[in-house]
mmCIF file of C-alpha atoms and ligand atoms in Angstrom:
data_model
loop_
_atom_site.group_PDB
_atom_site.id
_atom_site.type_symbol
_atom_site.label_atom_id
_atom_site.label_comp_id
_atom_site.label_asym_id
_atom_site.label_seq_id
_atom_site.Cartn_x
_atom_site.Cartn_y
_atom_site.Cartn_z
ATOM 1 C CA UNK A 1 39.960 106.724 51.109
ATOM 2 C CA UNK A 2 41.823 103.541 49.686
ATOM 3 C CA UNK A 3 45.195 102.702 51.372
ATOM 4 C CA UNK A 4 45.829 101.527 55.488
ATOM 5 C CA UNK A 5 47.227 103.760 57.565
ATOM 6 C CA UNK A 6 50.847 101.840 58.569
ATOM 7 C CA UNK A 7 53.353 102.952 60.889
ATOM 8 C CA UNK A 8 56.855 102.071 61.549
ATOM 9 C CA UNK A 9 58.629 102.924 64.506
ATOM 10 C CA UNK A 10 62.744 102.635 65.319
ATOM 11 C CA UNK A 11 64.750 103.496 68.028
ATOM 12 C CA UNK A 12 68.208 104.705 66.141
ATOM 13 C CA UNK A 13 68.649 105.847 62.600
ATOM 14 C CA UNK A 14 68.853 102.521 60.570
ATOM 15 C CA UNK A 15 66.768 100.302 62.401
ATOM 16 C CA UNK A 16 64.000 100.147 60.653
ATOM 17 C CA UNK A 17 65.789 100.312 56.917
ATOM 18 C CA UNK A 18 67.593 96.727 58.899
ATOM 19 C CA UNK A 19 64.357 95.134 60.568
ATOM 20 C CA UNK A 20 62.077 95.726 57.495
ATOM 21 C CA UNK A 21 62.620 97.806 54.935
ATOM 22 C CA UNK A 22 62.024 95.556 52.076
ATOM 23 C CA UNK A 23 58.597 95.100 53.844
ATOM 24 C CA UNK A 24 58.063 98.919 53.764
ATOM 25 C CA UNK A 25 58.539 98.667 49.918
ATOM 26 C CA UNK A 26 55.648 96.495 49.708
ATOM 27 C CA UNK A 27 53.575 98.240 51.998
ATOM 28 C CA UNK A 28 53.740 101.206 49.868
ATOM 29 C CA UNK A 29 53.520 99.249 46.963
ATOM 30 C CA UNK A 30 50.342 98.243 47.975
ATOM 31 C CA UNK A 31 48.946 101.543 47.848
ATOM 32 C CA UNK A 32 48.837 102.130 51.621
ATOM 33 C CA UNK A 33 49.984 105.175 53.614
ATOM 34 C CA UNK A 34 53.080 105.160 55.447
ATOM 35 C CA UNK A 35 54.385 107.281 58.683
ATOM 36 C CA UNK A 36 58.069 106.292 59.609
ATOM 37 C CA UNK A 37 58.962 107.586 63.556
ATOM 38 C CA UNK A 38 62.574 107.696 64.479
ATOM 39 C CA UNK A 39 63.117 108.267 68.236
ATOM 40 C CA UNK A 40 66.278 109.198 68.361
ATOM 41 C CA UNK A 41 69.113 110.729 66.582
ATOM 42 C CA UNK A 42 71.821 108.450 67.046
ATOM 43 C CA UNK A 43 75.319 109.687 68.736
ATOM 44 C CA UNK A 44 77.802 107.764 66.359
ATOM 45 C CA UNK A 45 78.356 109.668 63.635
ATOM 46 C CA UNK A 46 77.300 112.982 64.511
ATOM 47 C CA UNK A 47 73.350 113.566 64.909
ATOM 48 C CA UNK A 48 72.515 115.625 62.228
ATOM 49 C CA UNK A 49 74.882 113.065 59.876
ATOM 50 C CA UNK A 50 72.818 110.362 61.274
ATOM 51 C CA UNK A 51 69.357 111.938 60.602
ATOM 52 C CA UNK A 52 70.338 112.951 57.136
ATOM 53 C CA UNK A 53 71.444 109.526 56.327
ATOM 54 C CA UNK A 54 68.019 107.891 57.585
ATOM 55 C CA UNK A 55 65.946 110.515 55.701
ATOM 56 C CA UNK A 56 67.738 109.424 52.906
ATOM 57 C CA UNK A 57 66.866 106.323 52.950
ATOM 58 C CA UNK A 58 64.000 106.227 54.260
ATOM 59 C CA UNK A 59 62.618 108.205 50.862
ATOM 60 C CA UNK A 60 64.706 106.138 48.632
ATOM 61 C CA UNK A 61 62.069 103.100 50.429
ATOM 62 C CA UNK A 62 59.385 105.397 49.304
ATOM 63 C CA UNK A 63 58.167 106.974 52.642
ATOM 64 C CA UNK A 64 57.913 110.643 52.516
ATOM 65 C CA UNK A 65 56.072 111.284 56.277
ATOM 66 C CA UNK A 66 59.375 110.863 58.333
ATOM 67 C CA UNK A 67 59.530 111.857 61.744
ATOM 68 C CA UNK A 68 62.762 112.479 63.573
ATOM 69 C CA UNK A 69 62.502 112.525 67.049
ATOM 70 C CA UNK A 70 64.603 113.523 69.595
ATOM 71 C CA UNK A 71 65.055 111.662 72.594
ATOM 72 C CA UNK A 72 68.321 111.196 74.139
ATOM 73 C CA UNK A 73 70.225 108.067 72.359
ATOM 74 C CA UNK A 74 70.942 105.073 75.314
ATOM 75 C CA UNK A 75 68.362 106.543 77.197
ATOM 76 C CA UNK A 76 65.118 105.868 75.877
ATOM 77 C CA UNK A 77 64.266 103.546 78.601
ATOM 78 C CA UNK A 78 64.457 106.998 81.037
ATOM 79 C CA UNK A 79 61.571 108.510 78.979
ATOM 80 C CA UNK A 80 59.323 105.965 78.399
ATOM 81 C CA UNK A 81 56.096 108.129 79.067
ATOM 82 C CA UNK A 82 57.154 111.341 76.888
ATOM 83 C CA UNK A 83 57.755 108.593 74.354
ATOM 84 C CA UNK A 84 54.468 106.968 74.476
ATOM 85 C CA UNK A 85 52.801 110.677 74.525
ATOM 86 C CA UNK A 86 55.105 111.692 71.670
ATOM 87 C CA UNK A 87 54.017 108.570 69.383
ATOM 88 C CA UNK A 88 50.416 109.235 70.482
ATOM 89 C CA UNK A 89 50.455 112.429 69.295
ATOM 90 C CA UNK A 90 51.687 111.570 66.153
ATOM 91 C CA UNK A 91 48.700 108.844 65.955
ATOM 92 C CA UNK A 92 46.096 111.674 66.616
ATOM 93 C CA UNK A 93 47.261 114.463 64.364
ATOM 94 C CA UNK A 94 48.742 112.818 61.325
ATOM 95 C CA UNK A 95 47.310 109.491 61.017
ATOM 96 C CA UNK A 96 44.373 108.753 62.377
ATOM 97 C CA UNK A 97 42.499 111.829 60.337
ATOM 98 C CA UNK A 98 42.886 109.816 57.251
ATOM 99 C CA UNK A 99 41.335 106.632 59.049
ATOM 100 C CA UNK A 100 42.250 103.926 61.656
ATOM 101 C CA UNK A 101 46.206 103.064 62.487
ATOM 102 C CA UNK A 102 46.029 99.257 60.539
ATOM 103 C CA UNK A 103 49.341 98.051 61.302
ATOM 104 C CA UNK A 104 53.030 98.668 63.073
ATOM 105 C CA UNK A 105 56.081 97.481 62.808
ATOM 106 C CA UNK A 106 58.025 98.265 65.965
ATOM 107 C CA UNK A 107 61.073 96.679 67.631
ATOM 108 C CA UNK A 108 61.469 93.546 69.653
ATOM 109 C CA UNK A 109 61.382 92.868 73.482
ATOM 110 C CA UNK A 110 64.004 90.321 73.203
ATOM 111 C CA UNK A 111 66.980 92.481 72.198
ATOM 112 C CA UNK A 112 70.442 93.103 73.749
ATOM 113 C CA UNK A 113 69.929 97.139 73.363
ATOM 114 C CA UNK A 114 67.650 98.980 76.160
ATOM 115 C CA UNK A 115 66.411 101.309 73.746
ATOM 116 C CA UNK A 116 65.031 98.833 71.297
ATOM 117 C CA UNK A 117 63.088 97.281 74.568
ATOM 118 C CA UNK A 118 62.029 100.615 75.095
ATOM 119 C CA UNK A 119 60.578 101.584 71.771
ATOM 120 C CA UNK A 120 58.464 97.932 72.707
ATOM 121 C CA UNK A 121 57.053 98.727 75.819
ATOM 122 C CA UNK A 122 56.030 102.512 74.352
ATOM 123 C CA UNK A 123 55.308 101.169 71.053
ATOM 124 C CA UNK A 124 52.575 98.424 72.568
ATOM 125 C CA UNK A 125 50.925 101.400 74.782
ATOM 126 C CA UNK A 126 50.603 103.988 72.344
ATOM 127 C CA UNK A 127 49.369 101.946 69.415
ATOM 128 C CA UNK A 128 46.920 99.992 71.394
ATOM 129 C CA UNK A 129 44.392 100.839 68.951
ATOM 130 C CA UNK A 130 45.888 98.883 65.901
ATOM 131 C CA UNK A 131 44.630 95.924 64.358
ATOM 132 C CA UNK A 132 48.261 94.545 63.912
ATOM 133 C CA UNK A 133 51.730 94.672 65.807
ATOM 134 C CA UNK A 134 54.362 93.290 64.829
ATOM 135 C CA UNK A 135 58.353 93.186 65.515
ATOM 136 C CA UNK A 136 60.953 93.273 63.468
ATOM 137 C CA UNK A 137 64.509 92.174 63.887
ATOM 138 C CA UNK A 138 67.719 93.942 64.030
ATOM 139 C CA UNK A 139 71.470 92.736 64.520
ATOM 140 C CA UNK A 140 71.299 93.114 68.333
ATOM 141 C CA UNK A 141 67.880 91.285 68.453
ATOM 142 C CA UNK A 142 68.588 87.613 71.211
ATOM 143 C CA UNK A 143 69.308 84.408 69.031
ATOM 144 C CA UNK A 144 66.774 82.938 71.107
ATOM 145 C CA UNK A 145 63.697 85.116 69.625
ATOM 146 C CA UNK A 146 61.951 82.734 67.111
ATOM 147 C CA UNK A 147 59.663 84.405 65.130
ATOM 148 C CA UNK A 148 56.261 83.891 63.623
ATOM 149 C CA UNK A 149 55.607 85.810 60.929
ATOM 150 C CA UNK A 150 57.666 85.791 57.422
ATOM 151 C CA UNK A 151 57.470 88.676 54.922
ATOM 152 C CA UNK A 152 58.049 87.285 51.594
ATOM 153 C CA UNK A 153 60.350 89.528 49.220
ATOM 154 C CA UNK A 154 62.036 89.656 45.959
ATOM 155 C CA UNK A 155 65.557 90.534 44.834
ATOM 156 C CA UNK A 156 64.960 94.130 43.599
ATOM 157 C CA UNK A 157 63.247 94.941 47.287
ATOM 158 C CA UNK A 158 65.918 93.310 48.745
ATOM 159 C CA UNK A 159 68.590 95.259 46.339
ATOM 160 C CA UNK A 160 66.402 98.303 47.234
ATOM 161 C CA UNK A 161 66.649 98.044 50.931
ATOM 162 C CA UNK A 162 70.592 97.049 50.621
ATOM 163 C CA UNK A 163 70.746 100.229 48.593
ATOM 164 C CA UNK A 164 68.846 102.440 51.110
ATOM 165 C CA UNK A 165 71.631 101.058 53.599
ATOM 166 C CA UNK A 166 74.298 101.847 51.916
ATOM 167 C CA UNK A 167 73.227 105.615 52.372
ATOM 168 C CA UNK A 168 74.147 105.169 56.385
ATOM 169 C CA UNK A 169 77.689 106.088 54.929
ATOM 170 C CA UNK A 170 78.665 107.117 58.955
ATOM 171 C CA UNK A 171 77.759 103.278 59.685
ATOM 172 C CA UNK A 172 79.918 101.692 56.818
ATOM 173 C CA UNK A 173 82.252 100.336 58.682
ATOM 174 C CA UNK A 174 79.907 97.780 60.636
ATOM 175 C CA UNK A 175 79.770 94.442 59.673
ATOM 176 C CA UNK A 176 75.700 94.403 59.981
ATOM 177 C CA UNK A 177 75.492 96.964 57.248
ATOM 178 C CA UNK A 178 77.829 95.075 54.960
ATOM 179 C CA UNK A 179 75.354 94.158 51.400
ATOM 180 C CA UNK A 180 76.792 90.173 51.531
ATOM 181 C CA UNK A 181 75.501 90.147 55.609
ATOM 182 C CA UNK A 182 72.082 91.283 54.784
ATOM 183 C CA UNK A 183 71.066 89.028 51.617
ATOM 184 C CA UNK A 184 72.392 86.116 53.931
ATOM 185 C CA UNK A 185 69.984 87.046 56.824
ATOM 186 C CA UNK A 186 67.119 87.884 53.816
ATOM 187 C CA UNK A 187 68.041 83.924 52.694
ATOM 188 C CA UNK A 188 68.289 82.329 56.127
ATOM 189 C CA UNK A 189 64.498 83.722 56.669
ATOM 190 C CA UNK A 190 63.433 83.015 53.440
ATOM 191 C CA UNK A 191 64.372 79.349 54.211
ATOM 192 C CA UNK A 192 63.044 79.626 57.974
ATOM 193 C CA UNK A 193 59.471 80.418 56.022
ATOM 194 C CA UNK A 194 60.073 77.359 53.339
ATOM 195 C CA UNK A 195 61.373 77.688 50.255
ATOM 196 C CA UNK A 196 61.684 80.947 49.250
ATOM 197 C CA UNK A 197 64.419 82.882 47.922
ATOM 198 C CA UNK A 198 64.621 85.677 50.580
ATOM 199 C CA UNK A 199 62.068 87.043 53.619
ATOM 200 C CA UNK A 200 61.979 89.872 56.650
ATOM 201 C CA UNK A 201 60.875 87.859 59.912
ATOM 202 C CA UNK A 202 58.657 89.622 62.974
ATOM 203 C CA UNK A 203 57.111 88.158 65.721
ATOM 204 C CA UNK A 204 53.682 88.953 66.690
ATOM 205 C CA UNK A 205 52.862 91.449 69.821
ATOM 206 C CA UNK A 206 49.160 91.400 68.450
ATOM 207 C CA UNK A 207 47.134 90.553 65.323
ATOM 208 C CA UNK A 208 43.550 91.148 64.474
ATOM 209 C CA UNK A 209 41.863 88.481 61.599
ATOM 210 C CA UNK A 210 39.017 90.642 60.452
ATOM 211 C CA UNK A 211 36.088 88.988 58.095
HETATM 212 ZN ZN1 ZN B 1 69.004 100.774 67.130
#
């Protein structure tokens, strides 16, 4: 079967539309198969507004194997092994039957928000059996984190994830989500990685170079 099994995991509706969804337009784009996890509903908002929205633009990405979970928001930390069993699961019945987990995008260690260090730590145990795993970044992620990798992409992914954003209507009002804050973070990495016009960064929790 042609196509990688990919998987991308967030903690909250929206993070991973913010931390790479211009990457998950490429992915797809490159003919691989694509399995979005979503721990947790989100409280601001209402949950089912929240889930809705992320659906939403999750599709409008391109992935249609969404998975809304639904651990308690702020406490993800609290449930780190039903987490790790939950994403397992997930690995064994819906993935891995169509061939080895390639590559995940997950969250960051080096973040402000307990739940997005949570979604690491269950993230690195339950996909142990990936070639690649990398971390994207969100707005809460530590000025300090440098990362290592750079995802090259173009202005109609970029307009595509600012789009997809822009369907979090309940999260309008934060400055994050605003279209003028994102192309400037897309530019600033796209410069961090030379000289391109705009990039996703993620730093490396593991990475297999295969022949
Ligand atoms: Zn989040």
């Amino acid at each position: 079967m042609s196509g990688k099994n990919v998987l991308f995991i967030g903690a909250h509706p929206d993070d991973i539309e913010l931390g790479c969804g211009a990457t998950m337009i490429k992915e797809i784009d490159n003919g691989n198969r694509v399995v979005s996890v979503v721990l947790s509903r989100g409280m601001s908002g209402g949950e089912e507004t929240r889930m809705v929205e992320t659906c939403s633009a999750l599709s409008l990405l391109g992935c249609r194997r969404i998975f809304c979970l639904d651990f308690d928001d702020t406490r993800l930390d609290f449930f780190l092994d039903k987490i790790i069993l939950a994403i397992e699961n997930i690995i064994v019945k819906d993935i891995t039957p169509s061939g080895e987990l390639h590559r995940v995008y997950t969250m960051q260690k080096d973040d402000r928000h307990q739940d997005h260090r949570a979604v690491y730590y269950a993230s690195i145990v339950a996909c142990r059996g990936a070639h690649d795993i990398f971390c994207y970044e969100v707005p809460s992620s530590l000025e300090y984190a440098v990362p290592q990798v750079y995802s090259i992409i173009n202005e109609s992914c970029l307009e595509r994830k600012i789009m997809a954003l822009q369907l979090h209507t309940s999260q309008s009002h934060r400055p994050y989500m605003q279209p003028e804050q994102i192309r400037v973070m897309a530019q600033f990495r796209g410069r961090m990685a030379g000289n391109y016009q705009y990039a996703e960064a993620f730093f490396i929790h593991k990475m297999v170079l295969q022949a």
